[in-house]
Every structure is written in structure tokens, then in C-alpha cells.
Short mmCIF file of C-alpha atoms in Angstrom, two decimals:
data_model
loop_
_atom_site.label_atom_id
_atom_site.label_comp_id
_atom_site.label_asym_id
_atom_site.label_seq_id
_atom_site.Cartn_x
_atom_site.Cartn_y
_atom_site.Cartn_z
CA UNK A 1 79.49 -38.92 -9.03
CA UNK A 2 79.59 -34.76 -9.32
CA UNK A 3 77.34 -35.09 -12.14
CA UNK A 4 74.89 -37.50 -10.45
CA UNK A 5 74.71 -34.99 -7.06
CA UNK A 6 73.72 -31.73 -9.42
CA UNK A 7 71.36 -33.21 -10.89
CA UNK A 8 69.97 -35.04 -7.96
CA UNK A 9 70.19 -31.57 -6.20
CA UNK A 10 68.57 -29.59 -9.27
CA UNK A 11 65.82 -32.05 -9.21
CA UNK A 12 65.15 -31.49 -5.80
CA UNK A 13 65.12 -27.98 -5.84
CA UNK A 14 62.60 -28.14 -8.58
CA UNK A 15 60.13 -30.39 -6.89
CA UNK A 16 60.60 -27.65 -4.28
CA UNK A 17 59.80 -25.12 -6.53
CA UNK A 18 56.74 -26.79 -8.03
CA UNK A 19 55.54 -27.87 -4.54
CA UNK A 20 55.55 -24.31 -3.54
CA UNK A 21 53.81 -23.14 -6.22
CA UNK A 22 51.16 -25.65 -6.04
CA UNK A 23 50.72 -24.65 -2.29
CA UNK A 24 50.72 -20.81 -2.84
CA UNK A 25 47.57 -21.75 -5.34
CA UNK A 26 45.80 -23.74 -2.84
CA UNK A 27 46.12 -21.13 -0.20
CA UNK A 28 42.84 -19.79 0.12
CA UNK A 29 41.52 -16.33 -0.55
CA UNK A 30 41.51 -14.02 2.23
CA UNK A 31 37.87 -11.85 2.58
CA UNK A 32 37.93 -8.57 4.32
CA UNK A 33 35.24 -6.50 5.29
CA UNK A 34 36.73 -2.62 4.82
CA UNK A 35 36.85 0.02 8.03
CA UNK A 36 35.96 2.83 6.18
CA UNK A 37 31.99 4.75 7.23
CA UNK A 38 28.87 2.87 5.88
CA UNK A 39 26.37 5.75 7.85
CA UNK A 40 25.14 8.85 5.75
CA UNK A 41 26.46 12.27 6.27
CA UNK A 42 23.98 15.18 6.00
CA UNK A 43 26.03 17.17 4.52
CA UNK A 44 25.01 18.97 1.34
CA UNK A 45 26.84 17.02 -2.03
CA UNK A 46 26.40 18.83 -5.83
CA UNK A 47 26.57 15.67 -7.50
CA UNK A 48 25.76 15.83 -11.47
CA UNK A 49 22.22 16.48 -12.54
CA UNK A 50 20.17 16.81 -9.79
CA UNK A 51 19.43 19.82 -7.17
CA UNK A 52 18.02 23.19 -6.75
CA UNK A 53 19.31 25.18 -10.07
CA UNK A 54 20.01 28.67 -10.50
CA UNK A 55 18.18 30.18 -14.26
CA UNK A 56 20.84 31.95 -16.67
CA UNK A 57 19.13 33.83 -19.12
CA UNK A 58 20.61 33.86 -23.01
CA UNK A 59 19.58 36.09 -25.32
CA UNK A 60 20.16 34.97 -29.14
CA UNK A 61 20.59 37.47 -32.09
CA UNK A 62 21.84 37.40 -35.08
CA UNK A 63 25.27 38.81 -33.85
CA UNK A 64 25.62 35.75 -31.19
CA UNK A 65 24.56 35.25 -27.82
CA UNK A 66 24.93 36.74 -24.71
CA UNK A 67 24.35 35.60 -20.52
CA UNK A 68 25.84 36.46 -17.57
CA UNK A 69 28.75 34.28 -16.50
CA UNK A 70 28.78 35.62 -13.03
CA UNK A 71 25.93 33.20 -12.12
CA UNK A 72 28.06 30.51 -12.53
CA UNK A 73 29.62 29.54 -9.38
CA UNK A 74 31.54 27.34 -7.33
CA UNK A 75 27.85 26.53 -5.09
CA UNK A 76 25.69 25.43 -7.85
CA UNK A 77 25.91 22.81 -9.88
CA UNK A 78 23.31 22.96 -12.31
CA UNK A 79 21.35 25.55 -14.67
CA UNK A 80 18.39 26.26 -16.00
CA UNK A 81 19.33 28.04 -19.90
CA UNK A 82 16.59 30.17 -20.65
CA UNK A 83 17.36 30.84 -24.47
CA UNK A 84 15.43 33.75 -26.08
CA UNK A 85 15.22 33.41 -30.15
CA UNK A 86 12.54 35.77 -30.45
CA UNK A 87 14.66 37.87 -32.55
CA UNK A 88 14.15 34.96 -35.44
CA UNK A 89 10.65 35.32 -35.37
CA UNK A 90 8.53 37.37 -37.58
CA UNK A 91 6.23 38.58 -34.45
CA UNK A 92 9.08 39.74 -32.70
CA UNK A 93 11.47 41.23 -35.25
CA UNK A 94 8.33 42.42 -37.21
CA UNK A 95 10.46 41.78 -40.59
CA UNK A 96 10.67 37.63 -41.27
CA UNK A 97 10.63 34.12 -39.78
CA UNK A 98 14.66 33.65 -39.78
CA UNK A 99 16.56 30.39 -39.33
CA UNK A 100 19.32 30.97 -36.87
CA UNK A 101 22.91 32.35 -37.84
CA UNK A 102 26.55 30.69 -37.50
CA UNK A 103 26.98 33.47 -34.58
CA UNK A 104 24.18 31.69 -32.91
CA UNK A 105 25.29 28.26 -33.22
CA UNK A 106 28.77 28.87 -32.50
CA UNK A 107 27.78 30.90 -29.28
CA UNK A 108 25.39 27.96 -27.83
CA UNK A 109 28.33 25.85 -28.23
CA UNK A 110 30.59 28.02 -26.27
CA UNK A 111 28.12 28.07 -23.61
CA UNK A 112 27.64 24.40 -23.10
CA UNK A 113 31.48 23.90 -23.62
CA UNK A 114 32.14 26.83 -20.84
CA UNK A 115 29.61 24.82 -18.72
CA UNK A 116 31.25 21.41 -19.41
CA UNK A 117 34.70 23.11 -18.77
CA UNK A 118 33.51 24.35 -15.46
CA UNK A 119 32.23 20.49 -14.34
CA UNK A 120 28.10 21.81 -14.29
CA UNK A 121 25.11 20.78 -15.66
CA UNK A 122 22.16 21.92 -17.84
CA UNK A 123 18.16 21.98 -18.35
CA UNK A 124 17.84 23.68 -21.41
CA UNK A 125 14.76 25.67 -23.03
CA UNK A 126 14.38 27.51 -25.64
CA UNK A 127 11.21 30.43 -26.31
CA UNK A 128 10.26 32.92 -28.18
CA UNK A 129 9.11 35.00 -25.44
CA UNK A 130 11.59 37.95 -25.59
CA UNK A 131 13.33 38.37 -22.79
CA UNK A 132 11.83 35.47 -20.55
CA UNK A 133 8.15 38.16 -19.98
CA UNK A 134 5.63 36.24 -20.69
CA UNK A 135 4.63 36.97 -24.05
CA UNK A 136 2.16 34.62 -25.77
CA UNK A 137 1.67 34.28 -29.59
CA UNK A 138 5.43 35.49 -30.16
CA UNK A 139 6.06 32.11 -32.36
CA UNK A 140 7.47 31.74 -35.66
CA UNK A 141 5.43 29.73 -38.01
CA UNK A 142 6.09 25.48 -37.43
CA UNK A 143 8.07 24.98 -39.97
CA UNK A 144 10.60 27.64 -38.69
CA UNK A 145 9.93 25.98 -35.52
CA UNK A 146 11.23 22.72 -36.83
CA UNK A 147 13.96 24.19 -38.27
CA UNK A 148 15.02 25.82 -35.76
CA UNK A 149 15.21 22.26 -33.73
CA UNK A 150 17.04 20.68 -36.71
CA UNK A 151 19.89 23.35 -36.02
CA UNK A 152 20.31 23.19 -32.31
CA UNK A 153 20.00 19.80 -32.00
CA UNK A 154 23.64 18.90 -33.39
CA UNK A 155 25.03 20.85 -31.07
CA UNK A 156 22.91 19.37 -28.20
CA UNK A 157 24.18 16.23 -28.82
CA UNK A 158 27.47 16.71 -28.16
CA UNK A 159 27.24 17.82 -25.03
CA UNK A 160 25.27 14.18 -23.67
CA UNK A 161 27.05 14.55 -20.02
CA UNK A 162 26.64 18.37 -19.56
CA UNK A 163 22.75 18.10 -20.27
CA UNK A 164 20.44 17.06 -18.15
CA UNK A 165 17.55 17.47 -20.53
CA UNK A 166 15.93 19.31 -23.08
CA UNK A 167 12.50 21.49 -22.10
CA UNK A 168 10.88 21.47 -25.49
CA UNK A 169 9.41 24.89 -24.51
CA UNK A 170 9.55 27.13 -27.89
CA UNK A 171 5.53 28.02 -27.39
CA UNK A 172 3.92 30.29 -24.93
CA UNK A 173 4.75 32.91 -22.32
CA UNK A 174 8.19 31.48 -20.72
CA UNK A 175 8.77 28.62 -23.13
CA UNK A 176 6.34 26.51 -20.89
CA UNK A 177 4.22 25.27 -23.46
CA UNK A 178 0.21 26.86 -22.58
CA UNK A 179 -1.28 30.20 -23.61
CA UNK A 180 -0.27 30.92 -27.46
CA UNK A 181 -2.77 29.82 -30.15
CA UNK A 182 -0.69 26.93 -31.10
CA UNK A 183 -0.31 25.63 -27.73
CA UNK A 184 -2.26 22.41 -29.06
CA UNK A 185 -1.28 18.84 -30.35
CA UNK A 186 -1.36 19.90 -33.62
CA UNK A 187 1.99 21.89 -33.38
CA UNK A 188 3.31 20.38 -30.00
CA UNK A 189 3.15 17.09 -31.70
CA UNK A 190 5.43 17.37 -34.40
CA UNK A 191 7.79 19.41 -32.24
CA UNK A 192 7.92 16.84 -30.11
CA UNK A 193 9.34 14.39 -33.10
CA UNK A 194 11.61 16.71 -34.58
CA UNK A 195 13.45 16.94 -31.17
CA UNK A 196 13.41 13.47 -30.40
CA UNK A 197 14.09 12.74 -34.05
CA UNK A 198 16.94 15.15 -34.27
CA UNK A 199 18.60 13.66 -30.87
CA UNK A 200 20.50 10.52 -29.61
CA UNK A 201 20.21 10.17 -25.69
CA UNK A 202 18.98 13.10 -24.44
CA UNK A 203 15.47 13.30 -22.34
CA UNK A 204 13.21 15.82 -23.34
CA UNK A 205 10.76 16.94 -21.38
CA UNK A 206 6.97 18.87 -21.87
CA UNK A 207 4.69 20.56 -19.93
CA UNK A 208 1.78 18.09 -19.29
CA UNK A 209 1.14 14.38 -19.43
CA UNK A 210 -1.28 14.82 -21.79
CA UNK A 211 1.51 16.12 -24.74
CA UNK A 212 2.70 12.58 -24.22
CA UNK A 213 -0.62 10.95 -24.71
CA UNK A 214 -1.67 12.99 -27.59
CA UNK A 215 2.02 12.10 -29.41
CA UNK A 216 1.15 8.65 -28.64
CA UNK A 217 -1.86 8.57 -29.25
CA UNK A 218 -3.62 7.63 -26.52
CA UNK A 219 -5.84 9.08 -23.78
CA UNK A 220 -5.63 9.27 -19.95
CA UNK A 221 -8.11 7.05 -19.99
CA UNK A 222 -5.68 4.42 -22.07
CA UNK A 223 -2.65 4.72 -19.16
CA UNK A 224 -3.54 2.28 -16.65
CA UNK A 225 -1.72 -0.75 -18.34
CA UNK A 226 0.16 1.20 -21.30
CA UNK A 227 3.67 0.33 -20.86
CA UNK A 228 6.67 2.07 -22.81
CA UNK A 229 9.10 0.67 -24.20
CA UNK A 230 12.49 0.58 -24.25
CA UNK A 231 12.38 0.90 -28.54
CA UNK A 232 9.69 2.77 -28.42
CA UNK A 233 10.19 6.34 -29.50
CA UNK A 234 8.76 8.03 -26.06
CA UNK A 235 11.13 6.20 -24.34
CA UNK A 236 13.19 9.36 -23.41
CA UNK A 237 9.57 11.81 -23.04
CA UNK A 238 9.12 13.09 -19.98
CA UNK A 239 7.49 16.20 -17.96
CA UNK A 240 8.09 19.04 -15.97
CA UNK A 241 6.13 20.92 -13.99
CA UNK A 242 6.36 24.63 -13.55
CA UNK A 243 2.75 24.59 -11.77
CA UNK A 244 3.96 21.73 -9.01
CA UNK A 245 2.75 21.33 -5.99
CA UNK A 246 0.52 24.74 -6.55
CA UNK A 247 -2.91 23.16 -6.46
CA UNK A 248 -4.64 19.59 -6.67
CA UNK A 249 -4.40 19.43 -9.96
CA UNK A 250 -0.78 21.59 -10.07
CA UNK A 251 -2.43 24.20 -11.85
CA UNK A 252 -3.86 22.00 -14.97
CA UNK A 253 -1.03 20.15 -15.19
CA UNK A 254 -2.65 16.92 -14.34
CA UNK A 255 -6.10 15.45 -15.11
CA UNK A 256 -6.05 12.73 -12.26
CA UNK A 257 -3.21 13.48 -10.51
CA UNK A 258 -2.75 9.96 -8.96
CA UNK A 259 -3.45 8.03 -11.46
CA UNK A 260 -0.73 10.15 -13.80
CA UNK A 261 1.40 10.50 -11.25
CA UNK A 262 1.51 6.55 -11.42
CA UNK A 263 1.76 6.40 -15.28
CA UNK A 264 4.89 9.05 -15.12
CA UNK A 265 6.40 7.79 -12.54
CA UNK A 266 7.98 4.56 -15.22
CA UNK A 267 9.22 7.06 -17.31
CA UNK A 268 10.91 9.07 -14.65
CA UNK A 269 12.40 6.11 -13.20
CA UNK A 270 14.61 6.42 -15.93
CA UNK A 271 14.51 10.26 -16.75
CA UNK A 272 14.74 13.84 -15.00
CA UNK A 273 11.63 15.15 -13.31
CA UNK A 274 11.49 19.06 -11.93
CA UNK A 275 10.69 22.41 -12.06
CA UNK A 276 9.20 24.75 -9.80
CA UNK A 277 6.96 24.91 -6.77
CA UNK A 278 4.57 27.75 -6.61
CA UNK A 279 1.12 29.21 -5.19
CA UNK A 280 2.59 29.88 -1.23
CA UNK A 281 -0.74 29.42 0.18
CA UNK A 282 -0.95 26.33 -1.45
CA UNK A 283 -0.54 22.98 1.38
CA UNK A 284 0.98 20.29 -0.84
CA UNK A 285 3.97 21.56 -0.39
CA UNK A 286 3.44 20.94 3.36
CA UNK A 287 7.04 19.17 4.60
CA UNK A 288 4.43 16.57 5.92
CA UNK A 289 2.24 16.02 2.97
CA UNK A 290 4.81 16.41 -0.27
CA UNK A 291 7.79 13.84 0.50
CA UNK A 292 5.54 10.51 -0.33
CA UNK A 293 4.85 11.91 -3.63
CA UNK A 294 8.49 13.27 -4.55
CA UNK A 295 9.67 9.87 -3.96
CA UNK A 296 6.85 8.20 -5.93
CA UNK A 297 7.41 10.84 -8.88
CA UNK A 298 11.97 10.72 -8.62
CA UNK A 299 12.31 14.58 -8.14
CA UNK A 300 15.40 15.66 -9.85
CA UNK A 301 15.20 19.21 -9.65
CA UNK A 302 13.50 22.17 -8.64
CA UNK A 303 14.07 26.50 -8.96
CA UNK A 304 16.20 27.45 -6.23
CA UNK A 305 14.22 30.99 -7.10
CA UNK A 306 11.28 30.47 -7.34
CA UNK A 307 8.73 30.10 -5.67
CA UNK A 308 10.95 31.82 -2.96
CA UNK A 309 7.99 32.23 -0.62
CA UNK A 310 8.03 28.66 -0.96
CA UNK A 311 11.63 27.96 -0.95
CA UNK A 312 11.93 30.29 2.57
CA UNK A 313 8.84 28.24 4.22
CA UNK A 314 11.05 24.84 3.74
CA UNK A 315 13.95 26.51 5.39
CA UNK A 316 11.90 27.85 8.30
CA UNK A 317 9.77 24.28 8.71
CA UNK A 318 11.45 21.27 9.77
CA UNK A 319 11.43 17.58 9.34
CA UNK A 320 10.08 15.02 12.20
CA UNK A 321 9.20 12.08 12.90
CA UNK A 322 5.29 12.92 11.18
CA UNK A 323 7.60 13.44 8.11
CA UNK A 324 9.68 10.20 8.12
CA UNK A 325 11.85 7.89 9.90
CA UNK A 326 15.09 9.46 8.69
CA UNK A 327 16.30 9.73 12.28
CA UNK A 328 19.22 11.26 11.34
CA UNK A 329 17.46 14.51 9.68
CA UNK A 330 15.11 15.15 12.39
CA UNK A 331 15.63 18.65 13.44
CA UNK A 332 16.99 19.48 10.15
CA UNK A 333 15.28 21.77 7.73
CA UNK A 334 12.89 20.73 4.82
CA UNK A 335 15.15 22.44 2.31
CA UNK A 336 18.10 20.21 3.69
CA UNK A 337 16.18 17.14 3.43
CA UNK A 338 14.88 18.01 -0.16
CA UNK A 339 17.75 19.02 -1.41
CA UNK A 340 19.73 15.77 -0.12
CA UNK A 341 16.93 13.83 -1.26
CA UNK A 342 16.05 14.74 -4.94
CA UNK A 343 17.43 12.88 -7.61
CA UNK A 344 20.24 10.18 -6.57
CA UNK A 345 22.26 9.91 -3.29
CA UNK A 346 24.59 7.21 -2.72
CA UNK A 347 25.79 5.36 0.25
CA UNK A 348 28.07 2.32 0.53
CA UNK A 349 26.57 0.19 2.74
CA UNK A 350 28.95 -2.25 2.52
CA UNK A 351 32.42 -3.25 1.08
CA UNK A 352 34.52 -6.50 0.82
CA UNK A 353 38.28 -7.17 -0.64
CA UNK A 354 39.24 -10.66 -1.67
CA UNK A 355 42.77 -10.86 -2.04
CA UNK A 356 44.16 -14.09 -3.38
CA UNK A 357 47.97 -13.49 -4.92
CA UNK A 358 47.89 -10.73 -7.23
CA UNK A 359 44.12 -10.57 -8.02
CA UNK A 360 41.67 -8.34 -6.07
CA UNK A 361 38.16 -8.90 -5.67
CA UNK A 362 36.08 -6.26 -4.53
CA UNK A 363 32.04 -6.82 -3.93
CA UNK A 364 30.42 -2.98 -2.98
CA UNK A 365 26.84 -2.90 -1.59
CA UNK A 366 25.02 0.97 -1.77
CA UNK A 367 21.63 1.91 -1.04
CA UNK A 368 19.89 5.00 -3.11
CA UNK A 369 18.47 7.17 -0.74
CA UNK A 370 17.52 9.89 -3.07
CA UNK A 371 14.22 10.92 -4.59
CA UNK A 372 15.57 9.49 -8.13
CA UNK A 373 17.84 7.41 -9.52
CA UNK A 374 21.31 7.95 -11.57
CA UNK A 375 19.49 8.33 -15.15
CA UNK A 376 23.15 8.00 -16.43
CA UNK A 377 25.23 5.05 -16.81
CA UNK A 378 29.18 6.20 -15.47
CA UNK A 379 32.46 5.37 -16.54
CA UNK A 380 34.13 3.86 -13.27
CA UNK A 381 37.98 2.94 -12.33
CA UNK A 382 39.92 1.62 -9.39
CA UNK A 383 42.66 3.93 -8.02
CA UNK A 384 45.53 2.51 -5.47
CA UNK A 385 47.36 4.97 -3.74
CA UNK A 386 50.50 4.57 -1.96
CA UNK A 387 51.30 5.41 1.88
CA UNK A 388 52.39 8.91 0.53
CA UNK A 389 49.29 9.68 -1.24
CA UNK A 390 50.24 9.02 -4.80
CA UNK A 391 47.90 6.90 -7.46
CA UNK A 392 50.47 4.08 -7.98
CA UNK A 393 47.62 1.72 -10.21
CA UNK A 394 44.67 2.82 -12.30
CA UNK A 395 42.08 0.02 -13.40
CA UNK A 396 39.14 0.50 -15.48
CA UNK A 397 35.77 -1.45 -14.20
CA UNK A 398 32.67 -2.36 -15.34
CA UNK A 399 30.17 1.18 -15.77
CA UNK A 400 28.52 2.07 -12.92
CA UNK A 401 24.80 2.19 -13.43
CA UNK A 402 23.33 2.90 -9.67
CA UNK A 403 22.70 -0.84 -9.20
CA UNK A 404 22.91 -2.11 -5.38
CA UNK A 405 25.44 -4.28 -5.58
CA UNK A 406 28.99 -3.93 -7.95
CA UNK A 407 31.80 -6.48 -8.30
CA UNK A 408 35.21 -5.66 -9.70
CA UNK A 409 37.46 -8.23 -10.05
CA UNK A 410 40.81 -6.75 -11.11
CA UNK A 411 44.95 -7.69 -11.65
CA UNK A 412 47.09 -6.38 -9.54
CA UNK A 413 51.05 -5.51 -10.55
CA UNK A 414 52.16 -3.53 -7.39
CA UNK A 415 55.27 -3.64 -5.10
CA UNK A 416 54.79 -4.72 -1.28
CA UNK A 417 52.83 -2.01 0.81
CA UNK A 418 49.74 -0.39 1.94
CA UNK A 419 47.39 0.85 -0.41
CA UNK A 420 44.06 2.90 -0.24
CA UNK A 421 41.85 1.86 -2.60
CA UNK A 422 39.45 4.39 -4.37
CA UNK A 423 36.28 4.39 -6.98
CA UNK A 424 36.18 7.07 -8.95
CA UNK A 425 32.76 6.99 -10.66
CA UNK A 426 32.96 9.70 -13.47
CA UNK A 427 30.94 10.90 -17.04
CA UNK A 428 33.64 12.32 -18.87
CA UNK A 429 37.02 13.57 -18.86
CA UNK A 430 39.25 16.81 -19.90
CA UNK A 431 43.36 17.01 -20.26
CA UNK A 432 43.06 13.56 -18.16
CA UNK A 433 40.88 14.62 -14.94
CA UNK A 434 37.42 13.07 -14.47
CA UNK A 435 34.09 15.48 -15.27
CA UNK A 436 30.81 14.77 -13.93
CA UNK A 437 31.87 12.64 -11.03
CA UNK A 438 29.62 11.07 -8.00
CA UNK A 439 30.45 11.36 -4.62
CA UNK A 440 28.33 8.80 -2.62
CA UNK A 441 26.99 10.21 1.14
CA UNK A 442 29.53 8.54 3.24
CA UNK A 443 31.51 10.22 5.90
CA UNK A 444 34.90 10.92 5.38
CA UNK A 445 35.79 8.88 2.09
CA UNK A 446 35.83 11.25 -0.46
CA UNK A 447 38.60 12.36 -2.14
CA UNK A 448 37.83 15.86 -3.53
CA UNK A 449 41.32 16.65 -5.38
CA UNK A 450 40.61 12.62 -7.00
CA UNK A 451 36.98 13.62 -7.55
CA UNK A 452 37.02 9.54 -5.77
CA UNK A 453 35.18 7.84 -2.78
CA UNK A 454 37.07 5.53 -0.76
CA UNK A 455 36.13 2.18 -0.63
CA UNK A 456 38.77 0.25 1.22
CA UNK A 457 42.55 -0.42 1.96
CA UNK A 458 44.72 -3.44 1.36
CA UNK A 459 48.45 -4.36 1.72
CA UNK A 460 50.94 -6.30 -0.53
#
């Protein structure tokens, strides 16, 4: 009779058991919109890649190379390496066309690696314009121009997150690609290969629109419907403009401005697009008249030098309502808006947790309210920190790639709680801490010591 009751009991309780289970599965998910800010700040953000940049001049010989590290602070994120090699060239050194030494090689690696070290970014140009004066005809012949690309270009690559792009440069007064007697398509062209040859991801940029036609053989008049693509090898060629916004035609660098402006502006979708505003008396670079156009062209990045009579009529003009219908900038100055505005800027817009027993599904919503886009794909993860402020979960999502909308749908294996719920959106890493990270333009979610933005809070 025992016998019969334990089992009758055991049976029971099992039927319970499975009854339960069954109902805890049928329970449905619950959907949470998260309390955290979806309006953008106006404060200033250094995110990766983008900005005003500060130049750092490098001068190469055959003992090494040597900058000043004092420009490289905690307020600017990104640098403009103007790299003299002059001393290899015969019209400089007055001896021989020289490749470049070990010393060399080894020092432009301990530059990029102190810049990587020090979470900042990179536009890089070489010349052989000693000292950055604007000597012309300085060059070595092309084939010690070509090897000079094969040599740098290893080095380049390893440093994909820390550069923002190449400026082929190398010919002319400053690198910038006009002047010198082999400032043509004869000699541009095949630099142009070698670098992108010689590299993996990297954009590199030239001085005019028409260097890309002539190395693809085309004309301006050949533009309207030419479409590049994503195999093509000018997929990663790009421009940048030194003469911008100094005349109608930015000091030769366009033909029909519009029309090239239209033809770029596919290419810098996807790549880096700067350089510096000059002529002061020039009135494109009205507050009023230049905004359509740097959103049209995805302005990256611009001298935070030069032109500074320029630079100090943005920060004495101001944006209005004849500039825009970002209410929230009116009063502010043009160099706030431009700054916040070129290349990328983030904002959640909107963020939902579906909890259903130990699974989380989160669907984030962000508008790009930048001049550009992220021309990077990121690593991303999903942090969970405890009521005392310590990471107790780490999961790694999907990349982040600047689309509008994200899902993450991750497994859960944490004890009962509350739990704030970060996205760390990163390029690389050193001794375990993200590099290279993106802090979107939300109030009061980011997480500076996490290099995270908050996204939401649940409890177990």
C-alpha cells in the first residue's frame, strides 16, 4: 500500500513539475520600452575618425624619424602626419634617389603604435617637400616613388583602426598633388595603383576628381551614370580638398562643381572626405550657404589651423533658423554645429528589452545626424552591470555598421537583480580595454571609464 502511495505521490509531483514547466514556456514575453534619454546633447564628442585635426609634422632621415609628441593631447582626437622624405630624394639630398632605411620604417611604426596606444586617429601624407615649405619639383624619380609606397605600405596596414586614410600626396609643394612637373596622370596614375595595390582596407585619397577619372579612365563628361563598384579597384579612391570652400570652383579642384560633387558624393558615402577651408573673403563658407553641401559631400574632417581666419569667422557667426531647423543649435556657434556635424553622430532614438526566461531581446533604433557616416564596421558587446557598478556578463553581438535599426538577441546566466545594460561599440582592443570606441549623442548614458553607452536596465 506504501509502495502504491510513493509512487502515486512521485507521479503527481511530476505532472506538477511538467505542468509548470509547460506554463513558464507559454508565459509570454514581456516588451519594455527603456527610460534612459533619446534627445541629442550638444555637447562636443571625439569619436574615432572624424573632426577638426591638429597637423604633426615628421621628418624622416636616414637615422629615423622625429615629431613632436607634445601635440598629442587629451582634446584632439585625430592627426594630420605630415611625413617629409625629402632626404631620400636626389633633389633634396643632392647625392641619390634612396629607398628608405630600417630606422625609417621602424620609427613610422612607433608613431602609429604611440598613436594607437594613445586611442587617436590618423590622415597620413607623405612629400618630398622638405620641411612641409612648399617646394615643387623636389621628387625622386617614379620608380623610387613606387618604391617608396611598396615599403610603407606594410606598415600601413597594420594599423587599419588607427588610420583614417592615406593622402597619396608624395608630388608638389605640401604633398598636395599640383605644381611639380610630374603633377600629371602619367605619374599620379601609377602611384595611385601601387598604393591601392600595396594596401588591404585603407581609403586613399587625391587631390582632384579628375586623378580618379584619369585612373579610370574616364572623363567628367563620362560621370553622370558611372557607378563604382564594390570589386572594382577605385572602390576605396577618394578626394580631399585643401582648396575647399575657397572659390566656385575650390580653387581648380573641381570642373563642375555640382555635377562632381554628385559623382563623389557615392564614394564618400563610404569613405573620408576633408581638408581645409581657405580664401577668408571667400562666401561659401557662409554658415548659411555651406551646410547643404557638407551634408551632400559627408564631411569628415577639416584643419583645425587653417584657414584660421576662417576657423575664427565660424566661431564668431552663428547658426539660425536661415541655417536649419536644428532647433536645438540655434544660438550656438557655426564651429559647434560643424564640428558636431561632420562625419558620424549617433543618437538612440529608441530602445526595447524583451525578456522571456533567460533570453534577452534587445531591438535599438539610432538616427545619424552627422555630415557622414561610420566608414568602419565595429566590433560590439553587451555589458550587464550589477547594482554596485560591476560588469557581471559580457556578450559579444553582431558588428555594428551605423545601420538604423540593431537587434541582439542574447542568453542570459545571471543571479536575481537589477542590471544596467550597456553597448560598447569598439574597433580594437589593448591588455583587454576597448580602442576606438563610439559614444552616440545621448544625454547622460555614456559610460566613459567602460568607453559604453547605456541602452537600458532590466531585473532578474
Amino acid at each position: 500500500m506504501l509502495r502504491k502511495i510513493t509512487i502515486a505521490a512521485v507521479s503527481v509531483f511530476v505532472a506538477a513539475v511538467i505542468a509548470l514547466i509547460i506554463l513558464i514556456y507559454m508565459l509570454p514575453e514581456s516588451k519594455l520600452r527603456q527610460n534612459i534619454s533619446y534627445t541629442e546633447s550638444t555637447a562636443q564628442i571625439n569619436n574615432p575618425d572624424q573632426g577638426f585635426y591638429r597637423p604633426v609634422y615628421v621628418k624622416a632621415t636616414e637615422a629615423g624619424v622625429t615629431y613632436n609628441k607634445n601635440i598629442v593631447t587629451d582634446s584632439t582626437r585625430l592627426y594630420h602626419l605630415r611625413i617629409d622624405i625629402s632626404a631620400f630624394s636626389k633633389a633634396v639630398n643632392g647625392a641619390a634617389d634612396k629607398p628608405l632605411t630600417e630606422a625609417v620604417l621602424d620609427g613610422l611604426d612607433e608613431l602609429l603604435a604611440y598613436l594607437k596606444g594613445n586611442d587617436k586617429n590618423a590622415v597620413v601624407r607623405f612629400a618630398y617637400d622638405p620641411s612641409y615649405n612648399g617646394a615643387k619639383d623636389k621628387e625622386p624619380d617614379i620608380s623610387m616613388i613606387l618604391r617608396h609606397i611598396e615599403q610603407v605600405c606594410p606598415i600601413l596596414n597594420d594599423y587599419e583602426t588607427t588610420i583614417t586614410a592615406i593622402e597619396a600626396g608624395l608630388i608638389g609643394p605640401y604633398g598636395e598633388m599640383h605644381s611639380s612637373a610630374i603633377a600629371n596622370a602619367e605619374h599620379i596614375s601609377p602611384i595611385i595603383d601601387a598604393f591601392i595595390h600595396n594596401t588591404v582596407k585603407l581609403p586613399l585619397l587625391v587631390r582632384t576628381p579628375k586623378m580618379i577619372y584619369n585612373y579610370l579612365g574616364i572623363t567628367v563628361n563620362d560621370i553622370d551614370d558611372y557607378v563604382i563598384g564594390e570589386n572594382d579597384k577605385a572602390y576605396r579612391l577618394g578626394i580631399f580638398n585643401d582648396g575647399y570652400l575657397g572659390s566656385g570652383n575650390d580653387l581648380g579642384t573641381y570642373t563642375d562643381r555640382a555635377r562632381e560633387i554628385e559623382f563623389l558624393s557615392k564614394q564618400t558615402a563610404r569613405l573620408p572626405y576633408g581638408g581645409e577651408v581657405v580664401i577668408p573673403s571667400s562666401g561659401l563658407h557662409d554658415i548659411d550657404v555651406c551646410l547643404p553641401e557638407m551634408f551632400k559631400i559627408n564631411l569628415s574632417y577639416l584643419n583645425v589651423e587653417w584657414n584660421d581666419a576662417v576657423i575664427a569667422k565660424w566661431k564668431n557667426s552663428v547658426y539660425t533658423a536661415e541655417c536649419g531647423d536644428d532647433e536645438i543649435y540655434y544660438g550656438a556657434s557655426a564651429f559647434d554645429y560643424i564640428q558636431n556635424r561632420m562625419g558620424y553622430r549617433f543618437v538612440a532614438t529608441d530602445s526595447t528589452f524583451r525578456c522571456k526566461r533567460d533570453k534577452l531581446k534587445i531591438d535599438l533604433t539610432v538616427s545619424n545626424v552627422g555630415f557622414g557616416n561610420l566608414n568602419k564596421h565595429k566590433r560590439a558587446k553587451l555589458l550587464f552591470l550589477d547594482e554596485g557598478g560591476g560588469v557581471k556578463l559580457t556578450r559579444q553581438v553582431e558588428d555594428f555598421t551605423g545601420a538604423a535599426s540593431v537587434s541582439y538577441s542574447v542568453n542570459l546566466d545571471l543571479g536575481s537583480g537589477k542590471y544596467e545594460v550597456y553597448l560598447c561599440i569598439y574597433g580594437d582592443e589593448a591588455e583587454g580595454q576597448p580602442l576606438y570606441a563610439v559614444q552616440f549623442a545621448n544625454e547622460g548614458i555614456w559610460n566613459a571609464q567602460l568607453k559604453a553607452n547605456k541602452i537600458g536596465e532590466i531585473e532578474i
